[in-house]
């Protein structure tokens, strides 16, 4: 029973034969993947057409290193300085054994990029997209070898958050999904396999469901934006870092477990479900949310808040590993 918070970057549970990884697109997500792959001692080649992308990636990976070290995720001999940057896509893909694509979240762009990568790579090389919500069936549609195309969706920042959602499209081979799952496990991630593709995969749909109600509650003036956030972060969010909603309610059922929880509390939950909102996010409501978050941030910049989040994430992941 996989109820632990497994997926510590330091706990690779599987070997991988893959040594060379190409990271295509090096913004927020690509640079973070690159840091993790470098820490795992892989040969990492990064490509991105944007001016300044190489400097950004080098800055990011160097900045991410202390957190990776604190997690015990850095293998002996690994060094962020080993990163290679190739502005040319073909040069970056030469010799790659696994590709992690992190370009902008636009279907037409990714479909074209996948077709170009497909034409450049031997057919056995898996091409994984970090896409947060696109369907692989569409992204792979212009490839001659669509069987090797998968979604490998991480969470920001991928060098710290264990979860990766893996799913193929209509024309993806099961073996490619397995290969991607094995690779992610080997670099210390906690991949989950989706049996069918849906927009937003699993975790973003769950986040979307919660966020919709959070916005509805703010719109209805039930509580401030800051207090709605506290209702998650200071409450169930702490438990969700350990167990998901099903296991959490299994415990909520006491000795009777989930069976008792359903008998006792399904009725009230059905009442809540019937009452949940579907807010219309008007410009005025957007303004209220933006103002609410600004107030909640108490003058801290996004960079400062991200640094605080990352420090806490490292401590949390370590604590979960030790307590698991
Ligand atoms: N930001 C998140 O929280 C998050 C989380 C999980 C997954 N994702 C997914 O990761 C992907 C990247 O998102 P991001 O937030 O890093 O975006 P970003 O805008 O920070 O980075 C995108 C990068 O792609 C580069 N790029 C543009 N055209 C390209 C091309 N033709 N080939 C290669 N690179 C190209 C850009 O120069 C940029 O550096 C998206 O698919 C997104 O859905 C994002």
CSV table of C-alpha atoms and ligand atoms in Angstrom, one decimal:
chain,number,residue,atom,x,y,z
A,1,UNK,CA,0.0,0.0,0.0
A,2,UNK,CA,1.6,3.2,-1.1
A,3,UNK,CA,0.5,5.6,1.6
A,4,UNK,CA,3.9,7.2,2.3
A,5,UNK,CA,5.0,10.4,0.9
A,6,UNK,CA,7.6,8.6,-1.1
A,7,UNK,CA,9.4,10.4,-3.9
A,8,UNK,CA,12.1,12.1,-2.0
A,9,UNK,CA,14.7,13.3,-4.4
A,10,UNK,CA,17.3,11.4,-2.4
A,11,UNK,CA,15.5,8.1,-2.6
A,12,UNK,CA,15.9,6.8,-6.1
A,13,UNK,CA,14.1,3.5,-6.0
A,14,UNK,CA,15.0,2.3,-9.5
A,15,UNK,CA,18.0,2.2,-11.8
A,16,UNK,CA,17.8,3.8,-15.1
A,17,UNK,CA,19.9,3.1,-18.2
A,18,UNK,CA,19.2,6.7,-19.3
A,19,UNK,CA,22.3,8.8,-19.0
A,20,UNK,CA,21.7,11.7,-21.3
A,21,UNK,CA,18.6,14.0,-21.0
A,22,UNK,CA,17.6,16.9,-23.2
A,23,UNK,CA,15.6,19.7,-21.5
A,24,UNK,CA,13.7,21.6,-24.2
A,25,UNK,CA,12.5,25.0,-23.0
A,26,UNK,CA,14.1,26.4,-20.0
A,27,UNK,CA,11.7,28.7,-18.2
A,28,UNK,CA,10.4,28.2,-14.7
A,29,UNK,CA,9.9,24.5,-15.2
A,30,UNK,CA,12.6,23.5,-17.6
A,31,UNK,CA,15.4,25.1,-15.5
A,32,UNK,CA,14.1,23.3,-12.4
A,33,UNK,CA,14.0,19.9,-14.2
A,34,UNK,CA,17.6,20.6,-15.3
A,35,UNK,CA,18.7,21.2,-11.7
A,36,UNK,CA,17.2,17.9,-10.6
A,37,UNK,CA,18.7,15.9,-13.6
A,38,UNK,CA,22.1,17.5,-12.9
A,39,UNK,CA,21.9,16.5,-9.2
A,40,UNK,CA,21.2,13.0,-10.3
A,41,UNK,CA,24.4,13.0,-12.2
A,42,UNK,CA,22.9,12.8,-15.6
A,43,UNK,CA,24.4,14.4,-18.8
A,44,UNK,CA,22.0,17.3,-19.2
A,45,UNK,CA,21.7,19.4,-22.4
A,46,UNK,CA,19.4,22.4,-22.3
A,47,UNK,CA,17.9,24.2,-25.3
A,48,UNK,CA,15.7,27.3,-25.4
A,49,UNK,CA,15.5,29.9,-28.2
A,50,UNK,CA,15.1,32.9,-25.9
A,51,UNK,CA,18.0,35.3,-25.4
A,52,UNK,CA,19.3,35.0,-21.9
A,53,UNK,CA,18.0,31.5,-21.4
A,54,UNK,CA,21.4,30.0,-20.8
A,55,UNK,CA,22.3,32.6,-18.2
A,56,UNK,CA,18.8,32.1,-16.5
A,57,UNK,CA,19.2,28.3,-16.4
A,58,UNK,CA,22.7,28.5,-15.0
A,59,UNK,CA,21.6,31.0,-12.4
A,60,UNK,CA,18.6,28.9,-11.5
A,61,UNK,CA,20.4,25.6,-11.2
A,62,UNK,CA,23.2,27.1,-9.1
A,63,UNK,CA,20.5,28.6,-6.9
A,64,UNK,CA,18.6,25.3,-6.6
A,65,UNK,CA,21.7,23.4,-5.6
A,66,UNK,CA,21.7,24.1,-1.8
A,67,UNK,CA,18.1,22.8,-1.5
A,68,UNK,CA,18.9,19.7,-3.5
A,69,UNK,CA,21.9,19.1,-1.2
A,70,UNK,CA,19.8,19.6,1.9
A,71,UNK,CA,17.5,16.9,0.5
A,72,UNK,CA,20.4,14.6,-0.1
A,73,UNK,CA,19.4,14.5,-3.7
A,74,UNK,CA,22.9,15.3,-5.1
A,75,UNK,CA,24.8,12.3,-6.2
A,76,UNK,CA,28.6,12.2,-5.7
A,77,UNK,CA,30.4,14.0,-8.6
A,78,UNK,CA,27.2,15.9,-9.7
A,79,UNK,CA,27.8,19.5,-10.3
A,80,UNK,CA,25.6,22.3,-11.7
A,81,UNK,CA,28.6,23.4,-13.8
A,82,UNK,CA,28.2,20.2,-15.9
A,83,UNK,CA,25.1,21.7,-17.6
A,84,UNK,CA,25.5,22.1,-21.4
A,85,UNK,CA,23.5,24.6,-23.3
A,86,UNK,CA,22.8,24.3,-27.0
A,87,UNK,CA,20.7,27.0,-28.7
A,88,UNK,CA,20.1,24.7,-31.7
A,89,UNK,CA,17.4,22.1,-31.2
A,90,UNK,CA,19.1,19.4,-33.3
A,91,UNK,CA,22.4,19.8,-31.5
A,92,UNK,CA,20.7,19.6,-28.2
A,93,UNK,CA,18.9,16.4,-29.1
A,94,UNK,CA,21.9,14.6,-30.5
A,95,UNK,CA,22.5,11.6,-28.4
A,96,UNK,CA,19.6,12.3,-26.0
A,97,UNK,CA,18.0,9.2,-24.4
A,98,UNK,CA,15.1,11.0,-22.8
A,99,UNK,CA,13.6,14.4,-23.6
A,100,UNK,CA,11.7,16.6,-21.2
A,101,UNK,CA,9.8,19.3,-23.1
A,102,UNK,CA,8.9,22.5,-21.2
A,103,UNK,CA,7.9,25.1,-23.9
A,104,UNK,CA,5.0,27.5,-23.6
A,105,UNK,CA,1.6,26.0,-22.9
A,106,UNK,CA,0.2,26.4,-26.4
A,107,UNK,CA,-1.1,23.4,-28.3
A,108,UNK,CA,-0.1,24.6,-31.8
A,109,UNK,CA,3.5,25.4,-30.6
A,110,UNK,CA,3.9,22.1,-28.8
A,111,UNK,CA,2.4,20.1,-31.7
A,112,UNK,CA,4.9,21.7,-34.0
A,113,UNK,CA,7.8,21.3,-31.5
A,114,UNK,CA,6.9,17.6,-31.0
A,115,UNK,CA,6.9,17.0,-34.8
A,116,UNK,CA,10.3,18.6,-35.1
A,117,UNK,CA,11.8,16.6,-32.2
A,118,UNK,CA,10.2,13.4,-33.5
A,119,UNK,CA,12.0,14.0,-36.8
A,120,UNK,CA,15.3,14.5,-35.1
A,121,UNK,CA,15.3,11.6,-32.6
A,122,UNK,CA,15.6,7.8,-33.0
A,123,UNK,CA,12.1,6.3,-32.5
A,124,UNK,CA,12.9,4.6,-29.2
A,125,UNK,CA,13.6,7.9,-27.3
A,126,UNK,CA,10.7,8.9,-25.1
A,127,UNK,CA,9.6,12.6,-25.5
A,128,UNK,CA,7.8,13.8,-22.4
A,129,UNK,CA,5.9,17.0,-22.1
A,130,UNK,CA,5.6,18.9,-18.9
A,131,UNK,CA,2.2,20.3,-20.1
A,132,UNK,CA,-0.1,21.2,-17.3
A,133,UNK,CA,-3.3,20.5,-19.2
A,134,UNK,CA,-2.9,19.7,-22.9
A,135,UNK,CA,-4.0,16.4,-24.3
A,136,UNK,CA,-1.1,14.2,-25.7
A,137,UNK,CA,-3.4,12.8,-28.4
A,138,UNK,CA,-3.4,16.3,-29.9
A,139,UNK,CA,0.3,17.2,-29.2
A,140,UNK,CA,1.5,13.9,-30.8
A,141,UNK,CA,-0.8,14.2,-33.9
A,142,UNK,CA,1.9,15.4,-36.3
A,143,UNK,CA,4.6,12.9,-35.2
A,144,UNK,CA,5.7,10.0,-37.3
A,145,UNK,CA,6.5,8.0,-34.2
A,146,UNK,CA,3.7,9.1,-31.8
A,147,UNK,CA,4.1,5.9,-29.7
A,148,UNK,CA,7.0,7.5,-27.8
A,149,UNK,CA,5.2,10.7,-26.7
A,150,UNK,CA,3.9,11.0,-23.2
A,151,UNK,CA,2.9,13.7,-20.7
A,152,UNK,CA,5.2,13.9,-17.7
A,153,UNK,CA,3.6,16.7,-15.8
A,154,UNK,CA,5.6,17.9,-12.7
A,155,UNK,CA,4.7,20.5,-10.1
A,156,UNK,CA,6.5,23.7,-9.5
A,157,UNK,CA,9.3,23.5,-8.6
A,158,UNK,CA,10.0,20.1,-10.1
A,159,UNK,CA,13.4,19.8,-8.4
A,160,UNK,CA,11.5,19.7,-5.1
A,161,UNK,CA,8.0,18.4,-5.5
A,162,UNK,CA,7.9,14.7,-5.9
A,163,UNK,CA,4.7,14.2,-8.0
A,164,UNK,CA,4.8,13.6,-11.7
A,165,UNK,CA,1.7,12.7,-13.6
A,166,UNK,CA,2.3,10.4,-16.5
A,167,UNK,CA,-0.2,9.7,-19.3
A,168,UNK,CA,-0.1,8.8,-22.9
A,169,UNK,CA,-2.3,9.9,-25.8
A,170,UNK,CA,-4.4,7.7,-28.1
A,171,UNK,CA,-1.3,6.6,-30.1
A,172,UNK,CA,1.2,6.3,-27.2
A,173,UNK,CA,2.7,2.8,-26.6
A,174,UNK,CA,2.2,1.4,-23.1
A,175,UNK,CA,6.0,0.7,-23.1
A,176,UNK,CA,6.8,4.4,-23.4
A,177,UNK,CA,4.6,5.2,-20.4
A,178,UNK,CA,6.3,2.5,-18.4
A,179,UNK,CA,9.7,3.8,-19.5
A,180,UNK,CA,8.9,7.3,-18.4
A,181,UNK,CA,7.5,6.0,-15.1
A,182,UNK,CA,10.8,4.1,-14.5
A,183,UNK,CA,12.9,7.1,-15.4
A,184,UNK,CA,11.0,9.4,-13.0
A,185,UNK,CA,11.3,6.9,-10.2
A,186,UNK,CA,15.0,6.6,-10.9
A,187,UNK,CA,15.5,10.3,-10.5
A,188,UNK,CA,13.6,10.2,-7.2
A,189,UNK,CA,10.2,11.4,-8.3
A,190,UNK,CA,6.8,9.9,-7.3
A,191,UNK,CA,5.1,9.3,-10.7
A,192,UNK,CA,1.5,8.4,-10.9
A,193,UNK,CA,0.0,6.8,-14.0
A,194,UNK,CA,-3.3,8.1,-15.4
A,195,UNK,CA,-5.3,5.5,-17.3
A,196,UNK,CA,-7.0,8.0,-19.6
A,197,UNK,CA,-6.2,11.6,-20.6
A,198,UNK,CA,-8.3,14.4,-19.3
A,199,UNK,CA,-7.6,18.2,-19.6
A,200,UNK,CA,-5.6,19.2,-16.5
A,201,UNK,CA,-4.7,15.6,-15.6
A,202,UNK,CA,-5.6,14.7,-12.0
A,203,UNK,CA,-3.9,17.2,-9.7
A,204,UNK,CA,-4.7,20.4,-11.5
A,205,UNK,CA,-8.3,19.3,-11.7
A,206,UNK,CA,-8.3,18.8,-8.0
A,207,UNK,CA,-6.6,22.2,-7.5
A,208,UNK,CA,-9.1,23.7,-9.9
A,209,UNK,CA,-12.1,22.3,-8.0
A,210,UNK,CA,-10.7,23.7,-4.7
A,211,UNK,CA,-9.8,27.1,-6.2
A,212,UNK,CA,-13.3,27.5,-7.8
A,213,UNK,CA,-14.8,27.2,-4.3
A,214,UNK,CA,-12.2,29.4,-2.8
A,215,UNK,CA,-13.1,32.1,-5.3
A,216,UNK,CA,-16.8,31.6,-4.7
A,217,UNK,CA,-16.3,32.0,-1.0
A,218,UNK,CA,-14.3,35.2,-1.5
A,219,UNK,CA,-17.0,36.5,-4.0
A,220,UNK,CA,-19.7,35.8,-1.5
A,221,UNK,CA,-17.8,37.6,1.2
A,222,UNK,CA,-17.7,34.5,3.5
A,223,UNK,CA,-14.1,35.3,4.5
A,224,UNK,CA,-11.1,37.3,3.3
A,225,UNK,CA,-8.7,36.0,0.7
A,226,UNK,CA,-6.1,35.6,3.4
A,227,UNK,CA,-8.4,33.7,5.7
A,228,UNK,CA,-9.6,31.4,2.9
A,229,UNK,CA,-6.0,30.6,2.2
A,230,UNK,CA,-5.4,30.0,5.9
A,231,UNK,CA,-8.4,27.6,5.9
A,232,UNK,CA,-6.3,25.4,3.6
A,233,UNK,CA,-2.7,26.0,4.7
A,234,UNK,CA,-3.3,26.0,8.5
A,235,UNK,CA,-5.9,23.2,8.3
A,236,UNK,CA,-6.5,20.3,5.9
A,237,UNK,CA,-3.5,21.3,3.7
A,238,UNK,CA,-1.2,20.1,6.5
A,239,UNK,CA,-2.9,16.7,6.5
A,240,UNK,CA,-2.9,16.6,2.7
A,241,UNK,CA,0.9,16.7,2.7
A,242,UNK,CA,0.8,13.3,4.4
A,243,UNK,CA,-2.4,11.6,3.0
A,244,UNK,CA,-4.7,12.5,0.2
A,245,UNK,CA,-8.4,13.2,0.7
A,246,UNK,CA,-9.5,9.5,0.7
A,247,UNK,CA,-7.0,8.3,3.2
A,248,UNK,CA,-7.6,11.5,5.3
A,249,UNK,CA,-11.3,10.6,5.6
A,250,UNK,CA,-10.5,6.9,6.2
A,251,UNK,CA,-8.8,8.2,9.4
A,252,UNK,CA,-11.8,10.6,9.9
A,253,UNK,CA,-13.9,7.4,10.3
A,254,UNK,CA,-12.0,6.4,13.4
A,255,UNK,CA,-11.9,2.7,14.0
A,256,UNK,CA,-14.6,2.2,11.4
A,257,UNK,CA,-12.4,3.7,8.7
A,258,UNK,CA,-13.8,4.8,5.4
A,259,UNK,CA,-16.9,2.6,5.7
A,260,UNK,CA,-18.0,4.5,8.9
A,261,UNK,CA,-17.0,7.8,7.4
A,262,UNK,CA,-19.3,7.2,4.4
A,263,UNK,CA,-22.2,6.0,6.5
A,264,UNK,CA,-21.8,9.0,8.9
A,265,UNK,CA,-20.8,11.9,6.8
A,266,UNK,CA,-21.5,11.3,3.1
A,267,UNK,CA,-25.0,12.9,3.6
A,268,UNK,CA,-23.6,16.2,4.9
A,269,UNK,CA,-20.9,16.2,2.2
A,270,UNK,CA,-23.6,15.7,-0.5
A,271,UNK,CA,-25.4,18.7,1.0
A,272,UNK,CA,-22.2,20.8,0.7
A,273,UNK,CA,-21.7,19.6,-2.9
A,274,UNK,CA,-25.2,20.7,-3.8
A,275,UNK,CA,-24.3,24.2,-2.4
A,276,UNK,CA,-20.9,24.7,-4.0
A,277,UNK,CA,-20.5,27.8,-6.2
A,278,UNK,CA,-19.7,28.4,-9.8
A,279,UNK,CA,-18.3,31.9,-9.7
A,280,UNK,CA,-18.3,34.2,-12.6
A,281,UNK,CA,-14.8,35.7,-12.4
A,282,UNK,CA,-15.6,39.3,-13.5
A,283,UNK,CA,-12.9,42.0,-13.7
A,284,UNK,CA,-14.2,43.3,-10.4
A,285,UNK,CA,-13.8,39.9,-8.7
A,286,UNK,CA,-10.4,39.5,-10.2
A,287,UNK,CA,-9.4,42.9,-8.7
A,288,UNK,CA,-10.7,41.8,-5.3
A,289,UNK,CA,-8.6,38.6,-5.4
A,290,UNK,CA,-5.5,40.5,-6.5
A,291,UNK,CA,-5.9,43.0,-3.7
A,292,UNK,CA,-6.6,40.2,-1.3
A,293,UNK,CA,-3.4,38.4,-2.1
A,294,UNK,CA,-1.4,41.6,-2.0
A,295,UNK,CA,-2.7,42.2,1.5
A,296,UNK,CA,-2.0,38.6,2.5
A,297,UNK,CA,1.6,39.0,1.2
A,298,UNK,CA,2.3,41.8,3.7
A,299,UNK,CA,4.8,43.5,1.5
A,300,UNK,CA,6.9,40.4,0.6
A,301,UNK,CA,7.8,40.0,-3.0
A,302,UNK,CA,7.0,36.9,-5.1
A,303,UNK,CA,10.7,36.1,-4.9
A,304,UNK,CA,10.8,36.3,-1.1
A,305,UNK,CA,7.6,34.3,-0.8
A,306,UNK,CA,9.0,31.6,-3.2
A,307,UNK,CA,12.2,31.4,-1.2
A,308,UNK,CA,10.2,31.0,2.0
A,309,UNK,CA,8.0,28.3,0.3
A,310,UNK,CA,11.1,26.4,-0.9
A,311,UNK,CA,12.8,26.5,2.5
A,312,UNK,CA,9.6,25.1,4.1
A,313,UNK,CA,9.2,22.5,1.3
A,314,UNK,CA,12.7,21.1,1.9
A,315,UNK,CA,12.0,20.9,5.7
A,316,UNK,CA,8.7,19.3,5.0
A,317,UNK,CA,9.9,16.7,2.5
A,318,UNK,CA,12.7,15.8,4.9
A,319,UNK,CA,10.4,15.5,7.8
A,320,UNK,CA,8.0,13.3,5.8
A,321,UNK,CA,10.9,11.1,4.7
A,322,UNK,CA,12.1,10.7,8.3
A,323,UNK,CA,8.6,10.2,9.7
A,324,UNK,CA,7.3,8.0,6.9
B,1,LIG,N1,4.7,27.1,-14.1
B,1,LIG,C1,4.1,26.1,-13.5
B,1,LIG,O1,3.7,26.2,-12.4
B,1,LIG,C2,4.0,24.8,-14.3
B,1,LIG,C3,3.9,23.6,-13.5
B,1,LIG,C4,3.8,22.4,-14.2
B,1,LIG,C5,3.9,22.3,-15.6
B,1,LIG,N2,4.0,23.5,-16.3
B,1,LIG,C6,4.2,23.4,-17.7
B,1,LIG,O2,5.5,23.5,-18.1
B,1,LIG,C7,5.6,24.1,-19.4
B,1,LIG,C8,6.5,25.3,-19.3
B,1,LIG,O3,5.9,26.3,-18.4
B,1,LIG,P1,6.8,27.4,-17.7
B,1,LIG,O4,5.9,27.9,-16.5
B,1,LIG,O5,8.2,26.9,-17.4
B,1,LIG,O6,6.8,28.5,-18.8
B,1,LIG,P2,7.9,29.6,-19.1
B,1,LIG,O7,7.2,30.7,-19.9
B,1,LIG,O8,8.6,30.0,-17.8
B,1,LIG,O9,9.0,28.9,-20.0
B,1,LIG,C9,8.7,28.5,-21.3
B,1,LIG,C10,10.1,28.5,-22.0
B,1,LIG,O10,9.9,27.9,-23.3
B,1,LIG,C11,10.8,28.6,-24.2
B,1,LIG,N3,10.3,28.4,-25.6
B,1,LIG,C12,9.6,29.2,-26.3
B,1,LIG,N4,9.4,28.7,-27.6
B,1,LIG,C13,10.1,27.5,-27.5
B,1,LIG,C14,10.4,26.5,-28.5
B,1,LIG,N5,9.9,26.6,-29.7
B,1,LIG,N6,11.2,25.5,-28.2
B,1,LIG,C15,11.7,25.4,-26.9
B,1,LIG,N7,11.5,26.3,-26.0
B,1,LIG,C16,10.7,27.4,-26.3
B,1,LIG,C17,10.7,30.1,-23.7
B,1,LIG,O11,11.8,30.8,-24.2
B,1,LIG,C18,10.7,29.9,-22.2
B,1,LIG,O12,12.0,29.9,-21.6
B,1,LIG,C19,4.2,24.4,-19.8
B,1,LIG,O13,3.7,23.4,-20.7
B,1,LIG,C20,3.4,24.4,-18.5
B,1,LIG,O14,2.1,24.0,-18.7
B,1,LIG,C21,4.1,24.7,-15.7
